[in-house]
PDB file of C-alpha atoms in Angstrom:
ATOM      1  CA  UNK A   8     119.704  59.032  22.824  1.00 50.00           C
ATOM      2  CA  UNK A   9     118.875  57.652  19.345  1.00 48.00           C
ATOM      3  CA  UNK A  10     122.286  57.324  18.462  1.00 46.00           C
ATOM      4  CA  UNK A  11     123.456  55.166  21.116  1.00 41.00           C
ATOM      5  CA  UNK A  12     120.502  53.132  20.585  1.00 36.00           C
ATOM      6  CA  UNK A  13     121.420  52.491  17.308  1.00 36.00           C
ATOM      7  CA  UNK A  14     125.013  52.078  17.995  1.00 41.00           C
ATOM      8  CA  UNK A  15     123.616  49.664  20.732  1.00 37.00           C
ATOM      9  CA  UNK A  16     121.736  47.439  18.117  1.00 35.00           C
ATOM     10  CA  UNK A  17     124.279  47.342  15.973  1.00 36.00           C
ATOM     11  CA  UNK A  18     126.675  45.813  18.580  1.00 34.00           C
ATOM     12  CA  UNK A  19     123.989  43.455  19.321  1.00 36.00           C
ATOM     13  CA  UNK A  20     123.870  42.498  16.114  1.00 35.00           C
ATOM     14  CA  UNK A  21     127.316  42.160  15.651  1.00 34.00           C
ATOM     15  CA  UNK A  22     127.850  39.755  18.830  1.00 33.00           C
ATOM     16  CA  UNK A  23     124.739  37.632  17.286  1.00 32.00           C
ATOM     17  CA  UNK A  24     126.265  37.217  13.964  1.00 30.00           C
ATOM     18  CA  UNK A  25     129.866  36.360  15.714  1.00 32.00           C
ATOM     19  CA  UNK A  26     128.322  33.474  17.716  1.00 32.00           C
ATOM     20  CA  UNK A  27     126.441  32.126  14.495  1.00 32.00           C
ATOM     21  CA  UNK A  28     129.652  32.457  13.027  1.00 31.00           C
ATOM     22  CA  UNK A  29     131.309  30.165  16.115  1.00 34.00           C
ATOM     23  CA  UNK A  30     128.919  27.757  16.303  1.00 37.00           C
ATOM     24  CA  UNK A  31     129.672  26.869  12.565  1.00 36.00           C
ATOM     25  CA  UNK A  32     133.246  26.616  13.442  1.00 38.00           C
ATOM     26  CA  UNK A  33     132.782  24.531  15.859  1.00 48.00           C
ATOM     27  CA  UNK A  34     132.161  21.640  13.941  1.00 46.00           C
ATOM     28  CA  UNK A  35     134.088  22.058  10.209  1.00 47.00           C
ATOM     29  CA  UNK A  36     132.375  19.681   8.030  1.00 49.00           C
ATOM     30  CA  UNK A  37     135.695  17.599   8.350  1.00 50.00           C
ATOM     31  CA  UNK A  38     135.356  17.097  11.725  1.00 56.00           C
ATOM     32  CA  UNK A  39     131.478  15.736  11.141  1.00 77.00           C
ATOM     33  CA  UNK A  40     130.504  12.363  11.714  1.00 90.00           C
ATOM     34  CA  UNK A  41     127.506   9.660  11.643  1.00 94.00           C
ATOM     35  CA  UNK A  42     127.065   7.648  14.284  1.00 94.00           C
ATOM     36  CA  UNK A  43     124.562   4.762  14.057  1.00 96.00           C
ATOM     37  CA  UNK A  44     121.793   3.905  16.538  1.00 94.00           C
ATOM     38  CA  UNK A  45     118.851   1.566  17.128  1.00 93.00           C
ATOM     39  CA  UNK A  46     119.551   1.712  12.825  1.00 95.00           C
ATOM     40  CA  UNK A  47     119.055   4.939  12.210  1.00 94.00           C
ATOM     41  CA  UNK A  48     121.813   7.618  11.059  1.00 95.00           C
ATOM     42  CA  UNK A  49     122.215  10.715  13.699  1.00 94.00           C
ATOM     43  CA  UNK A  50     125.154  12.926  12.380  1.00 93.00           C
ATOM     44  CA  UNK A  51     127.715  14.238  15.286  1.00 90.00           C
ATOM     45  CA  UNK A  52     131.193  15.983  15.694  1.00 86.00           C
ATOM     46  CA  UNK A  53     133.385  16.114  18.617  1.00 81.00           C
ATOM     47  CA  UNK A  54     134.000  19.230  21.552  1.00 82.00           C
ATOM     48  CA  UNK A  55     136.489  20.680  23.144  1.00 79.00           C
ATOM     49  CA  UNK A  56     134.985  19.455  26.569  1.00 79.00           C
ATOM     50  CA  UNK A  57     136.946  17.080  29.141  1.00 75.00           C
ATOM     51  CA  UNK A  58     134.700  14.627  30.530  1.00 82.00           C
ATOM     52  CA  UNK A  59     135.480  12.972  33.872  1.00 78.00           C
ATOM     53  CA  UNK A  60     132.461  11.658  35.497  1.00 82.00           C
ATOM     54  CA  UNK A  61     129.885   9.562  34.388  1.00 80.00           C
ATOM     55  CA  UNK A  62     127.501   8.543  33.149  1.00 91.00           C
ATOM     56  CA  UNK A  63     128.322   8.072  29.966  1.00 93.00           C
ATOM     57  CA  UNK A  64     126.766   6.046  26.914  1.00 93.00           C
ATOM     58  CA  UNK A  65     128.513   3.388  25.103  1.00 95.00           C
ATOM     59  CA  UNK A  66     130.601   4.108  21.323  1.00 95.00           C
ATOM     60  CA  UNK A  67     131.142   1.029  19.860  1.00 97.00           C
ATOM     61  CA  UNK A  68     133.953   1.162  17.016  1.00 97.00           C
ATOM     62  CA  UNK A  69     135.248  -0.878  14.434  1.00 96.00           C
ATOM     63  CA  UNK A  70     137.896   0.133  11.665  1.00 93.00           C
ATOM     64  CA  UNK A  71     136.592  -1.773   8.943  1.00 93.00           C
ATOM     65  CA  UNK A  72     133.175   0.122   9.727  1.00 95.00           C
ATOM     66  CA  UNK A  73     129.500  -1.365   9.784  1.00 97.00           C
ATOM     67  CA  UNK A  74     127.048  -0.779   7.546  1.00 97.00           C
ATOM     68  CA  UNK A  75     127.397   2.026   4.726  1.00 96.00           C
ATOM     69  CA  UNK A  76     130.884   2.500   6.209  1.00 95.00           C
ATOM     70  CA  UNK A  77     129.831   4.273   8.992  1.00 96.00           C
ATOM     71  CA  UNK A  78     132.015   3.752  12.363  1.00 95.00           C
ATOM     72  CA  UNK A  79     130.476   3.701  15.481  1.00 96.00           C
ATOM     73  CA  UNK A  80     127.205   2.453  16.740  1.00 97.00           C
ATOM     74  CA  UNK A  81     126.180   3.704  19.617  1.00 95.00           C
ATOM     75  CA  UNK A  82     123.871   1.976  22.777  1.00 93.00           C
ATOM     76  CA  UNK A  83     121.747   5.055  23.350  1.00 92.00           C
ATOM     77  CA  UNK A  84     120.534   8.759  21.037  1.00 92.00           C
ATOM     78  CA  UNK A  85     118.189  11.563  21.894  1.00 89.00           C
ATOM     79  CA  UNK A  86     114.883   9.552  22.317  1.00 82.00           C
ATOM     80  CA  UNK A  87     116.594   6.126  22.120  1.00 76.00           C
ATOM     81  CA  UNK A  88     117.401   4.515  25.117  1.00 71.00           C
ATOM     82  CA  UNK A  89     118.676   6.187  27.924  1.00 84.00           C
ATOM     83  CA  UNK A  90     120.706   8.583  26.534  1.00 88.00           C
ATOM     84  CA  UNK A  91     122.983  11.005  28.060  1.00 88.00           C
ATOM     85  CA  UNK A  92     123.527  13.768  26.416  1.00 87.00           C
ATOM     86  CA  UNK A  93     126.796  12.858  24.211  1.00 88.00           C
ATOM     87  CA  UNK A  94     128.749  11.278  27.117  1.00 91.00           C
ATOM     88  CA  UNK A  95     130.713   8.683  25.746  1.00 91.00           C
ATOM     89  CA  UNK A  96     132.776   5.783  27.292  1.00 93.00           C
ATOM     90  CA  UNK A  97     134.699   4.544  24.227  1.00 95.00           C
ATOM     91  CA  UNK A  98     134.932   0.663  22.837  1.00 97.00           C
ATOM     92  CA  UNK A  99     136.852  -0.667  20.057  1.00 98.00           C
ATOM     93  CA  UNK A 100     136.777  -3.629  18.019  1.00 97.00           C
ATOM     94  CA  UNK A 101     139.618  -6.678  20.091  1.00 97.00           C
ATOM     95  CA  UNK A 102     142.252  -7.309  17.895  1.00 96.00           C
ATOM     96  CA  UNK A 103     142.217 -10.502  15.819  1.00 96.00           C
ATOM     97  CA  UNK A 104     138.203 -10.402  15.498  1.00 97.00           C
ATOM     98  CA  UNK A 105     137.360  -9.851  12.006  1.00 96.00           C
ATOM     99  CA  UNK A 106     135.380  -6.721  11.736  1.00 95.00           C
ATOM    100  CA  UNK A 107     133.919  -8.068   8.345  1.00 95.00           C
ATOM    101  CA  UNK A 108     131.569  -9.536  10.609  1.00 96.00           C
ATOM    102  CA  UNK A 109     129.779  -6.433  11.400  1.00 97.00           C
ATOM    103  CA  UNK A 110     129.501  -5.184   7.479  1.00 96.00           C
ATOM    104  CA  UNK A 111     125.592  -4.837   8.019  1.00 97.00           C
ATOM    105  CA  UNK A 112     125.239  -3.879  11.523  1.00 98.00           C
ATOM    106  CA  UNK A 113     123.351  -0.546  12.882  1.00 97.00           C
ATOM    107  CA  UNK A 114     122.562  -1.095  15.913  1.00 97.00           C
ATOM    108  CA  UNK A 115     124.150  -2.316  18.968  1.00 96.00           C
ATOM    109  CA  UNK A 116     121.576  -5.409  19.024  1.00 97.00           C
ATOM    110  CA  UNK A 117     123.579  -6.353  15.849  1.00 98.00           C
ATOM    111  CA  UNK A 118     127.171  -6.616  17.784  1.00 98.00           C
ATOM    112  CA  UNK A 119     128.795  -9.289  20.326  1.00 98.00           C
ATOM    113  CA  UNK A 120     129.710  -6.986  22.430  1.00 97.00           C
ATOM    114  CA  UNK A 121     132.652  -9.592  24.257  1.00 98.00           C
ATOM    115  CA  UNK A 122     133.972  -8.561  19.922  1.00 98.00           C
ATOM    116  CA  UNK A 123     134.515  -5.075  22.049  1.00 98.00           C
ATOM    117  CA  UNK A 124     137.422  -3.659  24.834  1.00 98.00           C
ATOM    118  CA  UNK A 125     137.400  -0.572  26.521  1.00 96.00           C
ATOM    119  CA  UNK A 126     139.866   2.005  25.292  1.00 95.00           C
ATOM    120  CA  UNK A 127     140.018   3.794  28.247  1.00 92.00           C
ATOM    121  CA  UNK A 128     139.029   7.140  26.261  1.00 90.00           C
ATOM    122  CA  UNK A 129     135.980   9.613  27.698  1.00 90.00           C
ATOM    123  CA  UNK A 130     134.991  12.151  25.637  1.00 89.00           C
ATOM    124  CA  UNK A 131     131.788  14.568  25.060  1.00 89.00           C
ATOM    125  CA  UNK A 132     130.170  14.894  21.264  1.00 87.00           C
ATOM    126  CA  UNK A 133     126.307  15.116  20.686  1.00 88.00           C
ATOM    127  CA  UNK A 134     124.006  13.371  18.842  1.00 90.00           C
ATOM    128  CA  UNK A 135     121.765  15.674  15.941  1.00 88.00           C
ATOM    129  CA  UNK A 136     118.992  13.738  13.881  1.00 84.00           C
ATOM    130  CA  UNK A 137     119.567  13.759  10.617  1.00 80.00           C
TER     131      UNK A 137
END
């Protein structure tokens, strides 16, 4: 009986360490990201998980980036407006506006959002405060 309670922790603790070991995969530090909202810097990388339905916050992205480089701003974030989990409905800066414009921004407050156009793209990616 001792035995197989051994051999029974043992497997526990082998399943524990291979899901510590996933969840670390999951997000490779080159697939990590900062998102800014309301101003302040919540770090995020992207699922595997198809998202259909709504609802779903709003991304706002720019190529030339807003402040410290960073490129998206988001309308919502755990405790910051009504946020929804990591549902996102994607925007992107229109071409032919000059994204230089939004250098300093952090917060969605900072953007005209007629600047942004739907891309059409749903996706799922959470929000951690950093």
């Amino acid at each position: 009986m001792r035995s197989h309670l051994i051999r029974f922790f043992a497997l526990a603790a082998a399943f524990s360490l291979a899901a510590v070991v996933h969840t670390s995969r999951a997000a490779p530090p080159s697939q990590r990201g900062t998102i800014w909202a309301g101003c302040e810097q919540y770090g995020t990388f992207g699922t595997r998980a198809v998202v259909k339905n709504g609802p779903f916050d709003h991304l706002y992205k720019s190529p030339a980036g807003f402040r410290d480089g960073i490129g998206a701003i988001s309308d919502a974030a755990p405790g910051y407006g009504a946020y929804n989990g990591g549902r996102w409905e994607e925007y992107v800066l229109k071409a032919g506006v000059d994204g230089s414009k939004y250098a300093n921004a952090c917060s969605v407050s900072d953007l005209d959002l007629n600047d942004f156009e739907k891309t059409g793209n749903y996706f799922q990616c959470p929000m951690l405060k950093q």
